[in-house]
PDB file of C-alpha atoms in Angstrom:
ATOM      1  CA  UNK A   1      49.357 -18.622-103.619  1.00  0.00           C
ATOM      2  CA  UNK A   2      49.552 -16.111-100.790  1.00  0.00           C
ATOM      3  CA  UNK A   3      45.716 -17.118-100.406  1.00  0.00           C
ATOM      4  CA  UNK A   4      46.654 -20.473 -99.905  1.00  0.00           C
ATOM      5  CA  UNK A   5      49.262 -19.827 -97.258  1.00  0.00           C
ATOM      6  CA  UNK A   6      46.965 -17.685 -95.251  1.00  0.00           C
ATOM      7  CA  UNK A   7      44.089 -20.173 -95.231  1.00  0.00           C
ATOM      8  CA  UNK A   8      46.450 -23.019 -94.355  1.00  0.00           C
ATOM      9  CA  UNK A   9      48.021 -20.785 -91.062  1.00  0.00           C
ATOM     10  CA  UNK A  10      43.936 -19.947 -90.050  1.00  0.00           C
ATOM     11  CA  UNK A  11      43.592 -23.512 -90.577  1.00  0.00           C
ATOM     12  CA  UNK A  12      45.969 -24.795 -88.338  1.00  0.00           C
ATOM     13  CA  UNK A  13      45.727 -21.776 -85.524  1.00  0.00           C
ATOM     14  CA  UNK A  14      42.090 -23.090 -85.278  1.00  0.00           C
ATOM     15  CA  UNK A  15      43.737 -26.439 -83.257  1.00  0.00           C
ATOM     16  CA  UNK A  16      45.605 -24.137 -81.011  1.00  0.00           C
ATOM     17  CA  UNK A  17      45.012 -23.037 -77.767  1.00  0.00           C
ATOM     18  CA  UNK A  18      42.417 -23.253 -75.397  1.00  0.00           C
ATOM     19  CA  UNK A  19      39.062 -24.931 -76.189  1.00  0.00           C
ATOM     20  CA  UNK A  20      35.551 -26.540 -74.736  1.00  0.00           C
ATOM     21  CA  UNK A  21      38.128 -29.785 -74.303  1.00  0.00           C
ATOM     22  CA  UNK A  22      39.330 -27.909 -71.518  1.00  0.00           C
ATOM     23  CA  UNK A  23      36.281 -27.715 -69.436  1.00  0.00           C
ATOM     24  CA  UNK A  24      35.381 -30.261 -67.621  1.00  0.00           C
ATOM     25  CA  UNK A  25      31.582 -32.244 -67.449  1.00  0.00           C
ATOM     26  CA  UNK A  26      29.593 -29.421 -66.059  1.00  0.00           C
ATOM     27  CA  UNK A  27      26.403 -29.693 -64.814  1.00  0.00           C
ATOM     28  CA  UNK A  28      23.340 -27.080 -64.186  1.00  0.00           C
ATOM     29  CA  UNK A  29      23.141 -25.208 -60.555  1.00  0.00           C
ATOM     30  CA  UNK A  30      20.589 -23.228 -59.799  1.00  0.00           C
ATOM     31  CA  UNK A  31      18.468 -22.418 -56.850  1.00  0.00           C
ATOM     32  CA  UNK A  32      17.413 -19.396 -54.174  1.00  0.00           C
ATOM     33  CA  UNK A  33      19.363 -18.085 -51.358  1.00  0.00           C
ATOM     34  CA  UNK A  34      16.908 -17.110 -47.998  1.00  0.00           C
ATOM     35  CA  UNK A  35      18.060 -15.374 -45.297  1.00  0.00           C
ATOM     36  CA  UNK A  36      15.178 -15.788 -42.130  1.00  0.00           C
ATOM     37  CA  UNK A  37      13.345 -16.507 -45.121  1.00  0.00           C
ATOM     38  CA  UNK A  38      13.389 -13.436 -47.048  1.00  0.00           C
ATOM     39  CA  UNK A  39      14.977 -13.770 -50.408  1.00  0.00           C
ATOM     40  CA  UNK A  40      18.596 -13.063 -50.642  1.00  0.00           C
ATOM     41  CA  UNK A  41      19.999 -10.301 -52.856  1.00  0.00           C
ATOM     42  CA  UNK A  42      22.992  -8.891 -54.705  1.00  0.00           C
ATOM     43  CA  UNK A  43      25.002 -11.916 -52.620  1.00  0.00           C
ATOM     44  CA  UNK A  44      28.235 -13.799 -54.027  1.00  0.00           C
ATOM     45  CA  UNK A  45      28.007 -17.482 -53.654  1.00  0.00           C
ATOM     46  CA  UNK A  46      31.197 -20.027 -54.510  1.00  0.00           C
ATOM     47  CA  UNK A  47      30.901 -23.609 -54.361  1.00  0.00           C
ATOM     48  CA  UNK A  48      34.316 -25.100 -53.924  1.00  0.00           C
ATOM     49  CA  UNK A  49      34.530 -29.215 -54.959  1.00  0.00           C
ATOM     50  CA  UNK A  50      36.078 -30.924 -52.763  1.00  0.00           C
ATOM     51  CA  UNK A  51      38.186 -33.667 -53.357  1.00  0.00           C
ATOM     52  CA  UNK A  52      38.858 -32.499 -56.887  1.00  0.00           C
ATOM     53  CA  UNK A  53      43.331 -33.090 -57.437  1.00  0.00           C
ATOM     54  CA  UNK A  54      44.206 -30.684 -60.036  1.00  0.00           C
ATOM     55  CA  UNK A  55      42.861 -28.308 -61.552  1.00  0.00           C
ATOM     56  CA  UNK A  56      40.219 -25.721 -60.885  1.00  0.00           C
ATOM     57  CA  UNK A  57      37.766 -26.291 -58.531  1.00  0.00           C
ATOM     58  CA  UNK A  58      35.590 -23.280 -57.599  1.00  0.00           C
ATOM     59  CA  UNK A  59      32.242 -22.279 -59.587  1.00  0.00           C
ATOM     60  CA  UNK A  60      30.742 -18.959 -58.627  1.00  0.00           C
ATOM     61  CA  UNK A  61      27.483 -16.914 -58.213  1.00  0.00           C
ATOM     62  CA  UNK A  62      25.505 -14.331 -57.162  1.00  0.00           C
ATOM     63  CA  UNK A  63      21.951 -13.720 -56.104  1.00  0.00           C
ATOM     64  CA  UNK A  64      19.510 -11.669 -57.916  1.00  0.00           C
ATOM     65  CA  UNK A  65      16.778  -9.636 -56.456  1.00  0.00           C
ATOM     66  CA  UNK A  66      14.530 -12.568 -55.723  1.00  0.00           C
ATOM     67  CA  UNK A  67      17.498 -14.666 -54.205  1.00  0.00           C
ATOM     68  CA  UNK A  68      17.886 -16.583 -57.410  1.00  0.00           C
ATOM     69  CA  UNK A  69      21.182 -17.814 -58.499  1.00  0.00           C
ATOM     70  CA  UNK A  70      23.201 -19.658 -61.352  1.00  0.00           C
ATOM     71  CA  UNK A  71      26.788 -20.752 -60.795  1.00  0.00           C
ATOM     72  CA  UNK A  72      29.333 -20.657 -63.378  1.00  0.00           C
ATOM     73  CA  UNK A  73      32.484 -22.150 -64.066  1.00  0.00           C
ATOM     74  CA  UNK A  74      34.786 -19.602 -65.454  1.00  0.00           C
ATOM     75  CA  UNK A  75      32.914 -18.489 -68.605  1.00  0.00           C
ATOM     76  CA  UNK A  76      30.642 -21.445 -68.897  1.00  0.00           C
ATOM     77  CA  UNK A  77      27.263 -22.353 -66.851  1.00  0.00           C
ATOM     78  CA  UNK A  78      27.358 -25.163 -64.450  1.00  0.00           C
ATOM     79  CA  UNK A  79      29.660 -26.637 -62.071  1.00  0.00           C
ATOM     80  CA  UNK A  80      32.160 -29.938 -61.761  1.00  0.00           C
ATOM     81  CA  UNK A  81      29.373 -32.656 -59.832  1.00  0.00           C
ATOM     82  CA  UNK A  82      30.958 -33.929 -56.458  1.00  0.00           C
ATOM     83  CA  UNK A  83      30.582 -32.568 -52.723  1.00  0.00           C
ATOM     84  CA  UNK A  84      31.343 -28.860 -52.548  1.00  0.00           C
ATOM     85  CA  UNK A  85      32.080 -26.689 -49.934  1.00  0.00           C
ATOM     86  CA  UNK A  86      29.442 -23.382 -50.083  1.00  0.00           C
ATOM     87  CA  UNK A  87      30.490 -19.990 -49.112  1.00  0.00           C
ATOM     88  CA  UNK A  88      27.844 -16.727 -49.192  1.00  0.00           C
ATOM     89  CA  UNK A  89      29.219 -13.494 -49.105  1.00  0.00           C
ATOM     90  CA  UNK A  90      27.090  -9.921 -48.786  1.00  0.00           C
ATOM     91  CA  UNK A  91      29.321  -6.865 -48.268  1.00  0.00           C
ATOM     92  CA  UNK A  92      27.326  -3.424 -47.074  1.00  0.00           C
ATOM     93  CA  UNK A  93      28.793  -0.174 -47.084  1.00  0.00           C
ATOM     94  CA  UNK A  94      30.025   2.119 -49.538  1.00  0.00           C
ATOM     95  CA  UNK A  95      33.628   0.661 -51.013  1.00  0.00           C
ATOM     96  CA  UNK A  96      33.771   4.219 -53.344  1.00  0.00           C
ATOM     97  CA  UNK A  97      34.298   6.444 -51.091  1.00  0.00           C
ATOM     98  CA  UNK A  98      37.725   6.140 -48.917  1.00  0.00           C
ATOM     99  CA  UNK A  99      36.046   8.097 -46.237  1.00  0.00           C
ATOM    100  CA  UNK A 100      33.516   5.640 -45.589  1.00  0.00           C
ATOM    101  CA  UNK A 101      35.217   1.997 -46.216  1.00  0.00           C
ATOM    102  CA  UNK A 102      35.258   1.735 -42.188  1.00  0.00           C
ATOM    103  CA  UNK A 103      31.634   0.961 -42.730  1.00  0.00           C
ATOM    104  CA  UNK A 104      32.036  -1.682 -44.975  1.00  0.00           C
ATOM    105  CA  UNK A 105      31.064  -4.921 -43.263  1.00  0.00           C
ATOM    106  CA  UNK A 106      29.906  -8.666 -43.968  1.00  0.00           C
ATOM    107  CA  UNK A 107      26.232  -9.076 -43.450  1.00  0.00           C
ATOM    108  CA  UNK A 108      25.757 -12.825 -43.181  1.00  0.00           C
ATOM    109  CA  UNK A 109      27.126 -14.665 -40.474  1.00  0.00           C
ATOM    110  CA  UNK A 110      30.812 -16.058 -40.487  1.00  0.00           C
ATOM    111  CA  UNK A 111      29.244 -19.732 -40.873  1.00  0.00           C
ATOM    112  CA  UNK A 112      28.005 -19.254 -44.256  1.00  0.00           C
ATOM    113  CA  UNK A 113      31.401 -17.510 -45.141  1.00  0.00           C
ATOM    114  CA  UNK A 114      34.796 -17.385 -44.033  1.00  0.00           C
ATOM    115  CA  UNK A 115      34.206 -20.222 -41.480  1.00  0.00           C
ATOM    116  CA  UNK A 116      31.371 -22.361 -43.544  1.00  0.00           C
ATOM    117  CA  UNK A 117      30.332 -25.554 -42.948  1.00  0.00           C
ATOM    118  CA  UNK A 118      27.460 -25.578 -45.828  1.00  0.00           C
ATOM    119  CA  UNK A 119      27.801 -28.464 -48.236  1.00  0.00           C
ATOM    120  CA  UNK A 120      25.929 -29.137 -51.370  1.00  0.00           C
ATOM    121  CA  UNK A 121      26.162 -32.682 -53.195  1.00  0.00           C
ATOM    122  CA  UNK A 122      25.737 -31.626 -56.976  1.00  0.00           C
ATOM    123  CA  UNK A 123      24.392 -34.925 -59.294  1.00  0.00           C
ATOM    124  CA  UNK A 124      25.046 -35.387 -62.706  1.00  0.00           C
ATOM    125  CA  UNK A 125      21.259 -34.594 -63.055  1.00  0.00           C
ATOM    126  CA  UNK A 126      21.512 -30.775 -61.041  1.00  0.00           C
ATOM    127  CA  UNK A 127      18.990 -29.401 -60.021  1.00  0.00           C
ATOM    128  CA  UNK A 128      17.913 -26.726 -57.749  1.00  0.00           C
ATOM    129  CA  UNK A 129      20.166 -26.151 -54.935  1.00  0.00           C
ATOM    130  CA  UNK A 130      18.332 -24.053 -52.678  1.00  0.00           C
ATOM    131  CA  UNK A 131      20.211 -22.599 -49.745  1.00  0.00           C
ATOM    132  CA  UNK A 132      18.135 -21.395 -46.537  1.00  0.00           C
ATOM    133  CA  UNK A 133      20.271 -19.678 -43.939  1.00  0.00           C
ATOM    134  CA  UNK A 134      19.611 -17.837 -40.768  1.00  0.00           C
ATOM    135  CA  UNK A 135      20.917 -15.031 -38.896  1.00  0.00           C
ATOM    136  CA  UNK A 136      20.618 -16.444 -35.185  1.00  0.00           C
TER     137      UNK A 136
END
């Protein structure tokens, strides 16, 4: 009896909660970051959808050692398909040690970042979204 109870509750807890109905149609994005055309490293990349209403709307990134990324959308690959807003970010400088965080800077220009204008139109299809930026 007490068997049957138990399996009945992990039964029915199984329906609860949080599950792959919750995230919405992803699709694959992947490409290389350049900077002057030298691979991009160790940077965080967010595409933001625009136009989304409700709900979550940012997929994130970051670069390898060859410049190659893969976004994700929370704990799953891919992001929602639509126009999104791009925004790299590279911070230098060593965050460990309080004596030094003066020197922590952004190394890629404001335009890519906290002022960006980069767009990326993500299909149904994906693909690679490969993102060339320049310094000057």
């Amino acid at each position: 009896m007490r068997f049957t109870i138990l399996t009945v509750i992990l039964l029915a807890s199984l329906g609860c909660g949080g599950g792959a109905s919750d995230v919405p149609e992803l699709t694959p994005a992947t490409g290389t970051v350049t900077l002057d055309g030298a691979p991009l490293a160790d940077a965080s990349i967010t595409f933001e959808l625009q136009d989304a209403g409700e709900g979550k709307k940012s997929s994130w990134g970051k670069t390898d050692a060859s410049g190659k990324y893969e976004m994700q959308f929370g704990a799953h690959k891919g992001v929602r398909p639509g126009k999104h807003k791009v925004s790299i970010s590279k911070i230098t400088g060593d965050s460990e040690d309080p004596e030094k965080r003066g020197d922590i800077k952004e190394s890629i220009p404001d335009r890519y970042n906290s002022s960006t204008t980069l767009t990326v139109d993500v299909t149904d299809g994906g693909g690679p979204y490969d993102l060339q930026l320049q310094s000057k």
